[in-house]
XYZ file of C-alpha atoms in Angstrom:
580
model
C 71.940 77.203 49.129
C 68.115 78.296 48.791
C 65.906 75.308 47.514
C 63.261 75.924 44.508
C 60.306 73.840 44.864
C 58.019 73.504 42.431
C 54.976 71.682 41.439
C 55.408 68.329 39.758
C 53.819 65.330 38.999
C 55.013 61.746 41.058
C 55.904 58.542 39.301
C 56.726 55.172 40.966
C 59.887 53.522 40.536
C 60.814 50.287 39.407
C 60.648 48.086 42.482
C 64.127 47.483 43.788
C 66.365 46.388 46.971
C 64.398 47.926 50.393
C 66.582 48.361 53.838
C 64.602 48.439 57.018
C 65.290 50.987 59.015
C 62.093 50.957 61.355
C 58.616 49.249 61.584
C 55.468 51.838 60.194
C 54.082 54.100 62.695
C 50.870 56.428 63.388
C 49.629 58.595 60.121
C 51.643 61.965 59.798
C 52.716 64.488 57.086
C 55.930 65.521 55.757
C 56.437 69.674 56.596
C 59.337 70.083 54.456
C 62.473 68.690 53.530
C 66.218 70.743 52.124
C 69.559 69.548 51.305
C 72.378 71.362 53.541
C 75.426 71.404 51.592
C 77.389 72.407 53.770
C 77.506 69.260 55.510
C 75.670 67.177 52.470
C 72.980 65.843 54.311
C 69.602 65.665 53.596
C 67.304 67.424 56.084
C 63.431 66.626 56.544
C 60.855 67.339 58.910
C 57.597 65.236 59.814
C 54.636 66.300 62.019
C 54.137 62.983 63.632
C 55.977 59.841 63.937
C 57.214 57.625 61.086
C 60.238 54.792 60.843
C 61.428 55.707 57.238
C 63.277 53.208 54.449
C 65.759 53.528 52.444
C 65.960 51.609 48.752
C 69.104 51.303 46.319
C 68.922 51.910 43.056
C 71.548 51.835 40.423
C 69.698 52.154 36.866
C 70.164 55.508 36.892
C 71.376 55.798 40.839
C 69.133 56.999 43.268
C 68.255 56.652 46.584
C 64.478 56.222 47.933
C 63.203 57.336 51.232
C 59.419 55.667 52.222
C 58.055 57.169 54.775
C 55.252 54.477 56.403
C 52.288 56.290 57.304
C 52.943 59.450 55.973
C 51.257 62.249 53.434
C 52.854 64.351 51.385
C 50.655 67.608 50.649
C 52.300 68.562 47.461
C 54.521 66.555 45.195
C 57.913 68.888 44.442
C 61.678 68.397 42.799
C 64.072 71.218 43.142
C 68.004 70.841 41.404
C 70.845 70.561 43.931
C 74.464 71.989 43.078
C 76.935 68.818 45.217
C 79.055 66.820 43.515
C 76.913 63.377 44.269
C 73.274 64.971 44.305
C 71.544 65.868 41.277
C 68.015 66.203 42.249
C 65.269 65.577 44.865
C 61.554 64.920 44.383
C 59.095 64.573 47.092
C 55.775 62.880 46.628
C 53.260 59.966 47.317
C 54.090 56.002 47.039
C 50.704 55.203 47.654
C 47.915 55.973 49.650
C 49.878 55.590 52.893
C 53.210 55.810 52.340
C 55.165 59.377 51.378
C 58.246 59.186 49.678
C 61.996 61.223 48.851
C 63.596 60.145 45.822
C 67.328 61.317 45.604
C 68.707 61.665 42.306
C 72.551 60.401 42.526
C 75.694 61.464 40.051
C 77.052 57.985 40.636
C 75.957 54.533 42.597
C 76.818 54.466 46.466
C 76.916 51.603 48.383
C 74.710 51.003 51.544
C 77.279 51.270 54.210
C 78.394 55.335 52.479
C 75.349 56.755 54.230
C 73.577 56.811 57.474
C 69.783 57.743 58.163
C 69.140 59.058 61.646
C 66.658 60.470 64.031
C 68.290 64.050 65.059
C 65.176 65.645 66.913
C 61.476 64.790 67.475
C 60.118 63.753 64.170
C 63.186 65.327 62.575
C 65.252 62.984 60.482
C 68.745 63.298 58.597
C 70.278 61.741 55.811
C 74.211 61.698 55.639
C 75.848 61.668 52.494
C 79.510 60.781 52.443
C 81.972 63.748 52.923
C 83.949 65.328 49.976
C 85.570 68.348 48.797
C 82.669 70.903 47.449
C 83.795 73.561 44.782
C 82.608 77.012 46.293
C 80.175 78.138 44.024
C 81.260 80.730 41.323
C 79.363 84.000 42.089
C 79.011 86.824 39.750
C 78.614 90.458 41.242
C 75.726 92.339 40.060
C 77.127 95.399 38.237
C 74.898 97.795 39.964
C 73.987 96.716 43.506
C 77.138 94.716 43.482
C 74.728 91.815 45.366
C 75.285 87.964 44.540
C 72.778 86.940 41.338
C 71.290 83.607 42.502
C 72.322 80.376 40.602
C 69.092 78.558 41.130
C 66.227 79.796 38.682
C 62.930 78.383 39.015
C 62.403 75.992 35.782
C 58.888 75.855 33.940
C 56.159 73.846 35.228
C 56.459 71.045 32.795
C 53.106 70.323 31.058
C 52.276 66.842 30.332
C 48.455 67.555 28.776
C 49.888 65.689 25.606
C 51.595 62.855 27.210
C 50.743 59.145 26.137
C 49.605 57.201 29.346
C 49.915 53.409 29.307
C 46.463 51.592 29.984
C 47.747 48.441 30.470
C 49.529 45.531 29.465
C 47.367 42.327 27.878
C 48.845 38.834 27.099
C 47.721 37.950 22.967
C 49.047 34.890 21.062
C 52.496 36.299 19.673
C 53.383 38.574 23.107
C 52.398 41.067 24.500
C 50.161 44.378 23.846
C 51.225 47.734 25.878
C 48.146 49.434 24.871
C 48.434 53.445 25.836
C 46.092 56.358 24.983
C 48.295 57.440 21.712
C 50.304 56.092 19.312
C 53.724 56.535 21.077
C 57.767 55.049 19.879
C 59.236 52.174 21.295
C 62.662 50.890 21.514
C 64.044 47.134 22.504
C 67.225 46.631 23.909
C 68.974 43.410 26.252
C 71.061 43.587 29.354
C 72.336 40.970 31.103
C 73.300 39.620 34.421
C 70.671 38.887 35.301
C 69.489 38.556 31.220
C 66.599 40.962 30.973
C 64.640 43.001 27.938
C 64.368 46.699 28.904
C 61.130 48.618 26.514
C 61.299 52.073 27.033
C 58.585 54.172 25.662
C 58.989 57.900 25.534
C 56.920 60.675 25.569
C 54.861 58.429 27.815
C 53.770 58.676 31.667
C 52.443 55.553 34.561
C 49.200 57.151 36.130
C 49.377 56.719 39.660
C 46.407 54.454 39.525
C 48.139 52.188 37.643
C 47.905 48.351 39.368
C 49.816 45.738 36.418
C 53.267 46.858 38.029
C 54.249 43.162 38.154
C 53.213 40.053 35.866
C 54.210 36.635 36.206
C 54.119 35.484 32.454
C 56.297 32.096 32.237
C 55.950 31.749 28.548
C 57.497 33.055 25.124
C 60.529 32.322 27.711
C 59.461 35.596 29.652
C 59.676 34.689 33.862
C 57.979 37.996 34.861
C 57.084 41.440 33.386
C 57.740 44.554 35.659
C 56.065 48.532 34.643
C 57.546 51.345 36.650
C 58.138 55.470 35.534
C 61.813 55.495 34.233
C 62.609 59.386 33.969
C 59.999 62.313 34.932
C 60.759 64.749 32.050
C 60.968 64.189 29.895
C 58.676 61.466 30.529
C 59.622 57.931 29.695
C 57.892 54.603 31.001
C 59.839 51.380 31.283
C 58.718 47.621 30.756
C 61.449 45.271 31.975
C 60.951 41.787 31.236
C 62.520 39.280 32.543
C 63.797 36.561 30.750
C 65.477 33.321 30.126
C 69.366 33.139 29.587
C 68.890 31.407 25.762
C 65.639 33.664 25.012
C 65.844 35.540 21.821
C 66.069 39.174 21.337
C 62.232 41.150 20.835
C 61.041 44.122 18.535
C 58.204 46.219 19.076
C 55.910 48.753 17.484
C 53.128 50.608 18.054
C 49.698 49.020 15.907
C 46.829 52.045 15.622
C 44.245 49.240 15.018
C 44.936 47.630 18.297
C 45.910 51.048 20.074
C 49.072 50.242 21.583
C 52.531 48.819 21.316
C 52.989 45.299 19.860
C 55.759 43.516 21.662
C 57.068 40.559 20.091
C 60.145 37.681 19.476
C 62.531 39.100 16.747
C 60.791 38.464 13.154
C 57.346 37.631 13.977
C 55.981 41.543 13.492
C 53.186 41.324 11.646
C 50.674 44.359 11.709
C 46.956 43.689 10.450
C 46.975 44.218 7.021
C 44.867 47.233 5.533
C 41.307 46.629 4.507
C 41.153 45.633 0.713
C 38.446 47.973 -1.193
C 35.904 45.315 -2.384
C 36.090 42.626 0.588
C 33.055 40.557 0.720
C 31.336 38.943 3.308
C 30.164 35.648 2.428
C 28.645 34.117 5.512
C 27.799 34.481 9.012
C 27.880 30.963 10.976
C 26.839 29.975 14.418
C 29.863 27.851 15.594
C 28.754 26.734 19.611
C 29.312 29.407 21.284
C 30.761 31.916 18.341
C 29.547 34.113 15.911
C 31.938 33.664 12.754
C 32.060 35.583 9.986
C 33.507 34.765 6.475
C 34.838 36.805 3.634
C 36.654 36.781 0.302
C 39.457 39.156 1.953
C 41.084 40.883 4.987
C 38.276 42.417 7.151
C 38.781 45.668 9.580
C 36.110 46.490 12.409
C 34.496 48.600 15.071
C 32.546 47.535 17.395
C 30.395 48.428 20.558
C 27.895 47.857 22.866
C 24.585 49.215 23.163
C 23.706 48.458 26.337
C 20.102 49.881 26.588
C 18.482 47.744 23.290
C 21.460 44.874 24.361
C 22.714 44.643 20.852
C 26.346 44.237 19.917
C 27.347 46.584 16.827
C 30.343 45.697 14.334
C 30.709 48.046 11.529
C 33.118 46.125 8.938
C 34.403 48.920 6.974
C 35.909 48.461 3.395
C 33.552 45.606 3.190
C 30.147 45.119 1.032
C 27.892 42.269 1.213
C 27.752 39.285 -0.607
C 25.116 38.649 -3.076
C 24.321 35.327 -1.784
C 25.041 35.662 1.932
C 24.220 33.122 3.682
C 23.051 33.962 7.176
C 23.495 31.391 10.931
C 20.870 28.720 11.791
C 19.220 30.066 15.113
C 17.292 27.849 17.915
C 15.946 28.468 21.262
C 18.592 27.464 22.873
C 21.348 29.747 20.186
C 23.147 32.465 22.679
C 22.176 34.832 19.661
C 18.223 35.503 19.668
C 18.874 37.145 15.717
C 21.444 38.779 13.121
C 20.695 42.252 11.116
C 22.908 42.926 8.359
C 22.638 46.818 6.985
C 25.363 47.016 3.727
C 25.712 51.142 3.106
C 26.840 52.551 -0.349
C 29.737 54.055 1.565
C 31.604 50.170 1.326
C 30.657 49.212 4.699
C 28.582 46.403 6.243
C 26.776 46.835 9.974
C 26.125 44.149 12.143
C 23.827 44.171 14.690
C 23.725 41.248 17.125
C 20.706 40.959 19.614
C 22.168 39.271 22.632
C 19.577 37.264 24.742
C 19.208 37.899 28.443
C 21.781 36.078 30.619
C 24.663 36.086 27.330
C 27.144 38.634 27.548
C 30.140 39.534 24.149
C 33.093 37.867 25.812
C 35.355 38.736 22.786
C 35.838 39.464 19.334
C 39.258 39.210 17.411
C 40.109 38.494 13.118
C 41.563 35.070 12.184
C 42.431 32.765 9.339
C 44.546 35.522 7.699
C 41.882 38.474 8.892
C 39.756 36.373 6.704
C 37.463 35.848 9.387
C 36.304 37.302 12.606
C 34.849 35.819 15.315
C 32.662 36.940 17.823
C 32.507 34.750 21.311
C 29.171 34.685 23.228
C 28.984 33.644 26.641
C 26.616 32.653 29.093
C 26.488 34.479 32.377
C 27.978 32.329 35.409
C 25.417 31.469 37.841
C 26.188 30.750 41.698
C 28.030 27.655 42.095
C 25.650 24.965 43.718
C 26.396 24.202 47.477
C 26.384 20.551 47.455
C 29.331 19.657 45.214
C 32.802 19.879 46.420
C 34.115 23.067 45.083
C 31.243 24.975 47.019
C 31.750 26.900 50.285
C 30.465 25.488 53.599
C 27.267 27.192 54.359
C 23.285 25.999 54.241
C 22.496 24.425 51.167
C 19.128 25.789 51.304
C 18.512 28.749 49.203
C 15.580 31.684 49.222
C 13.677 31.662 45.923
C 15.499 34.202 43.614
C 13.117 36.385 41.724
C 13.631 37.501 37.938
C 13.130 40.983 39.080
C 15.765 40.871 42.121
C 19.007 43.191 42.326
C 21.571 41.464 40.098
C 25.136 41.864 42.555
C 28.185 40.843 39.743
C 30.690 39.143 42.181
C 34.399 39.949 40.445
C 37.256 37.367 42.050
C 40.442 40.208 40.767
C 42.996 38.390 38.998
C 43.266 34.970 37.844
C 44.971 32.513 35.450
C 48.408 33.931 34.458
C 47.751 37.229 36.817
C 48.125 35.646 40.745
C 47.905 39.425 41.599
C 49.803 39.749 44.849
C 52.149 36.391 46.612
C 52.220 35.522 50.064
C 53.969 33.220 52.528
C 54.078 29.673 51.061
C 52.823 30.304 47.899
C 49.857 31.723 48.828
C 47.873 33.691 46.130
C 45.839 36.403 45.490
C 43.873 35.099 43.002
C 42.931 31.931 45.068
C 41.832 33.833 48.510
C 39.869 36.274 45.853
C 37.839 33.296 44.295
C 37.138 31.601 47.853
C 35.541 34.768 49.161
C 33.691 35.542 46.543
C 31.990 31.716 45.657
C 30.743 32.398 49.890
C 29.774 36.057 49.507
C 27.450 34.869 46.125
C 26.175 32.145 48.055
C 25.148 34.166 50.880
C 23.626 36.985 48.596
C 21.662 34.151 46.701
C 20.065 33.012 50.244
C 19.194 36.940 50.592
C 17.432 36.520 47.361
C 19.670 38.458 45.313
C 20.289 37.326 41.548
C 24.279 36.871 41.396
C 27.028 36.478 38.416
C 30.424 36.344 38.735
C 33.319 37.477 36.546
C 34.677 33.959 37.034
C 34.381 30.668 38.414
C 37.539 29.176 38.261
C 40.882 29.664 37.742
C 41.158 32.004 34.327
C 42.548 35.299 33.387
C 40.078 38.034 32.053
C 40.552 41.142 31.275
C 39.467 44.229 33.278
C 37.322 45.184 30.800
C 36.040 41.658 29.808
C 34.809 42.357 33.869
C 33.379 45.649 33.157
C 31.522 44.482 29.942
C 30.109 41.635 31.570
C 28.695 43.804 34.618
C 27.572 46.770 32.187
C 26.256 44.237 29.332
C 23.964 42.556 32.294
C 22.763 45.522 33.341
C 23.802 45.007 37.433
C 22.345 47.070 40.338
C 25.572 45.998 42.435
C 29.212 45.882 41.010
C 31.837 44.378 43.843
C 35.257 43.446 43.213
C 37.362 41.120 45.478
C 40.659 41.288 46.281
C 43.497 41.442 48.620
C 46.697 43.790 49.515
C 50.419 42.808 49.816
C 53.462 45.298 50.797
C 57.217 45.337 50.825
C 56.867 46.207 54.677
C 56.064 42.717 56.219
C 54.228 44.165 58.794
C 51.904 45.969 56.484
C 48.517 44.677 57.991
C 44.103 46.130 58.053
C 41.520 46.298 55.600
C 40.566 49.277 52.727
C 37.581 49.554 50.900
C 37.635 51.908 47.702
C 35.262 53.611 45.308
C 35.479 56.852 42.668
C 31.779 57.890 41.794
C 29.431 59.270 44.425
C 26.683 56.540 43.637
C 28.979 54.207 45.428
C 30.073 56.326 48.347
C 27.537 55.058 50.582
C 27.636 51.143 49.557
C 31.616 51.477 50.092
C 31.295 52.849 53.712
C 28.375 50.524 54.513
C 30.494 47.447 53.269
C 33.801 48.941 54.987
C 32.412 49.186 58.388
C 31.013 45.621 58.555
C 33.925 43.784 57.907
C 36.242 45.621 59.894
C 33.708 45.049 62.613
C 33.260 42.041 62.157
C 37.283 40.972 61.113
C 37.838 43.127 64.379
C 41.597 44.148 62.286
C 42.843 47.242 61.268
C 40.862 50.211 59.439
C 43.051 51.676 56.565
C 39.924 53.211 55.555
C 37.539 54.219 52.732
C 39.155 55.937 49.553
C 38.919 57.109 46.195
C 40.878 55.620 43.084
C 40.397 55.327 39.532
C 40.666 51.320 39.336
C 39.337 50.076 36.040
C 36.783 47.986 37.334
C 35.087 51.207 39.231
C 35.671 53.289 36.966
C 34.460 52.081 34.192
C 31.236 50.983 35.685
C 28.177 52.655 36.002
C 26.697 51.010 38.729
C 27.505 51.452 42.445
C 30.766 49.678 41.988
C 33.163 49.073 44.926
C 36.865 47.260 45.571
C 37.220 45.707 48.619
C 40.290 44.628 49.941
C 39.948 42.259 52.349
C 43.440 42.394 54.182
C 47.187 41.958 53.506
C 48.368 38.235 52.109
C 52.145 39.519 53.065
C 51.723 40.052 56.422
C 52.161 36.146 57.489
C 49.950 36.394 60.086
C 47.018 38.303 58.615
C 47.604 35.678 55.673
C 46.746 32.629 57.955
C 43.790 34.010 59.331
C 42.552 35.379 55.640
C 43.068 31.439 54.392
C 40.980 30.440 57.020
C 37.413 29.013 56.097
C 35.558 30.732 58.900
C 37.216 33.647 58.090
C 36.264 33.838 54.807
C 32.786 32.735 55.781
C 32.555 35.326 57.903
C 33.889 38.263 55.507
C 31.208 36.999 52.925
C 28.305 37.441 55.554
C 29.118 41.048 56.588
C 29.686 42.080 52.849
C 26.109 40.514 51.499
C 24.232 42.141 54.482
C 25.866 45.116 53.817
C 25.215 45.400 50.252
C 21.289 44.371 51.496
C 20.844 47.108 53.790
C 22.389 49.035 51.269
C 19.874 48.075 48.565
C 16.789 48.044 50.857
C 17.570 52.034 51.759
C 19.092 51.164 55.303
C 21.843 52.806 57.307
């Protein structure tokens, strides 16, 4: 049977169950791949070595084949007539890993089918044997030739798909916010108890990272994201949850852009703006910005980042006659409040933020009654004589107002651990470490340095990008570190996306893996949020793999550390100063 391959877009799965067949090998590339039916096995071809795995699936039933080390040129799916395949799609895990993904009529168990090597870089995937119907075959009236079954289908065309941008934690559950409004449906399955979202119509770019969230609250354990069906396209959120948890609703909010995702009976969308709301007063609360009013306000705001002034347009709303405005000091994160009421029933606000204050975050209360507007003050580098400060000199070279400001961005944090490793080793911990040294060091360069956080908090990715952009950096470096389902996964990757940073990425890549003396993965491009929504040379360094058990004792290790924070500052300095 002839094999139609056409182009096609890849999704990741749903994590599942992964059997070991082999340990990863040298980088190669897949040179095709067709099902034989006449001995239903699955036939592929590599051009170098690789130790493929296969994964079990039963939600539909599939089968997935990683291929460690391996590129796939194109991603493809062609239809196969056999009485247990229905389809086979070829494309890209991640950046090195290709992968097969073997559409099943019904579940097989692991012991039905056997993977094996049947010539050099040749592999073979044995389905079990049955009886296959000869395929009915219609003559052709005038050549009297078989017609082929297999037609080539349209290139499906996804330009109006919804993607999701990510998943954020607010105080009733959870917010799937996505590019376009988009349906939602809610439904439970048990053993083990679990709430399946599907949202159709909607696709999981390949950049996307929040694949896995612990939550542990709202009796939610963990929140998984993974590409359900291709096409028509369909993303699922599994969460998974706590035998006596209730069942959830959701529904997709325009003012918040996304899907609202919520315990049964506690829906409530903002309420529409009422025509003759009134803002009464603007107070300075410590470290917010509140606004008062005689009814429910709505908003849009933004950041002008060249006259540092935070914008909210309160639409619907007119100004009070007697408004009474916030009591400002010299030491008020708010150097002074314009208020510009139009005829059109709206009310602008323009906030001019002082230097070293960044907009951490706005959001309605009291009924939308009120909104609030949080200023914070930029973190400086923590001081190296108290106890949560890295070993190093606790000298430091005179930092100049006019000095490169490097934002120092420890990924993860607070509810997001990012990835787990041996022991209970976290992400988020090893990222903070390395990047309280690597400010330190750039502060004895003389480099002004802020950092996303401190301590041990979530923020949003673009609480991190507002903060850098707001601050107007020269340097934009985020910290973080890799984890695999292949134990042996092990080496260091550096990435970037604009060609500002293509240089500081490269320059920053080769000194630690110098000076680490572990495995190059390389330098590559991605869209992460943090890099891609920055303007600045921006660049995300991953320092090495926390579930490789080995690589994660050396990366917890305060010399280590020390030394990975050296070779990044004096790479971003020679960077800065024009050196190669």
């Amino acid at each position: 049977m002839r094999e139609i391959l056409t182009r096609w877009f890849w999704a990741l799965l749903v994590p599942g169950c992964i059997l070991s067949v082999g340990v990863q090998a040298a980088p190669s590339q897949l040179m095709g791949w067709h099902y034989n039916s006449q001995i239903q096995a699955l036939e592929f071809a590599l051009n170098g070595p690789s130790t493929p795995q296969i994964g079990f699936y039963n939600d539909p039933p599939r089968l997935v084949i990683d291929m460690p080390g391996v590129q796939v040129p194109r991603s493809m799916r062609t239809a196969v007539k056999d009485p247990q395949v229905v389809q086979i799609r070829s494309g890209q895990a991640n950046a090195g890993t290709g992968r097969l993904v073997i559409e099943l009529a019904k579940p097989l168990g692991t012991d039905e089918i056997q993977l094996s090597q049947t010539a050099n870089h040749r592999w073979r995937l044995q389905f079990p044997r049955t009886a296959v119907p000869p395929l009915a075959v219609r003559p052709n009236a005038v050549t009297a030739r078989p017609v082929s079954l297999v037609t080539k289908p349209p290139v499906p065309d996804l330009s109006g798909a919804v993607r999701l941008e990510g998943i954020s934690m607010i105080t009733e559950g959870f917010l799937l916010r996505t590019s376009g409004a988009t349906a939602a449906s809610v439904r439970r399955v048990d053993n083990p108890p679990r709430l399946v979202v599907d949202l159709p119509g909607t696709i999981l770019p390949n950049t996307y990272t929040q694949r896995s969230i612990e939550v542990q609250r709202l009796g939610v354990e963990r929140l998984r994201v993974g590409q359900f069906q291709a096409l028509p396209p369909i993303t699922r959120v599994v969460l998974d949850v706590q035998t006596d948890t209730l069942d959830w609703e959701a529904v997709y909010d325009p003012r918040r852009k996304g899907v609202i995702l919520v315990p049964a009976g506690q829906l409530a969308l903002a309420p529409q703006p009422a025509q003759g709301t009134s803002l009464i007063s603007a107070a300075l609360i410590e470290d917010q910005l509140v606004f008062d009013a005689d009814g429910p306000l709505e908003y849009k705001a933004q950041w002008d980042n060249l006259n540092r002034e935070y914008r909210v347009e309160f639409t619907g709303a007119t100004l009070a006659q007697k408004f009474q405005g916030p009591f400002l000091d010299v030491r008020s994160p708010l150097d002074r409040l314009r208020l510009f009421p139009s005829e059109g029933k709206s009310v602008t606000a323009i906030l001019k933020i002082p230097t070293g204050f960044f907009v951490a975050g706005a959001q309605r209360q009291s009924g939308n009654r009120q909104f609030s507007i949080k200023l914070a003050r930029m973190a400086t580098p923590p001081n190296p004589t108290t106890s949560t400060a890295p070993n190093g000199p606790t000298t430091q070279s005179p930092v100049s107002g006019d000095s490169p400001l490097v934002i120092v961005d420890a990924g993860h944090g607070g509810s997001d651990p990012g990835a787990l490793g041996p022991g209970g080793l976290q992400e988020k911990d090893l990222n903070l470490k390395l990047s309280r040294r690597l400010g330190q060091r750039l502060t004895e360069l003389g480099y002004r340095v802020a950092y996303t956080r401190q301590d041990d908090r979530f923020i949003t990715l673009q609480g991190r990008v507002q903060m850098a952009e707001q601050a107007q950096a020269d340097i934009f470096v985020s910290i973080h570190h890799n984890a695999s389902e292949n134990p042996s996964a092990q080496g260091i990757e550096t990435y970037y996306l604009r060609a500002n940073s293509s240089r500081l990425a490269t320059m920053v890549h080769r000194a630690v893996v110098k000076t680490s003396n572990r495995l190059d993965r390389g330098v590559h491009q991605a869209r992460f949020h943090v890099i891609r929504q920055t303007t600045m040379p921006a660049i995300l360094v991953e320092s090495g793999y926390v579930s490789n058990k080995t690589e994660a004792q050396v990366l917890n290790n305060d010399t280590e550390q020390q030394s990975l924070a050296v070779a990044i500052a004096q790479a971003i300095d020679r960077f800065i100063k024009g050196k190669r």
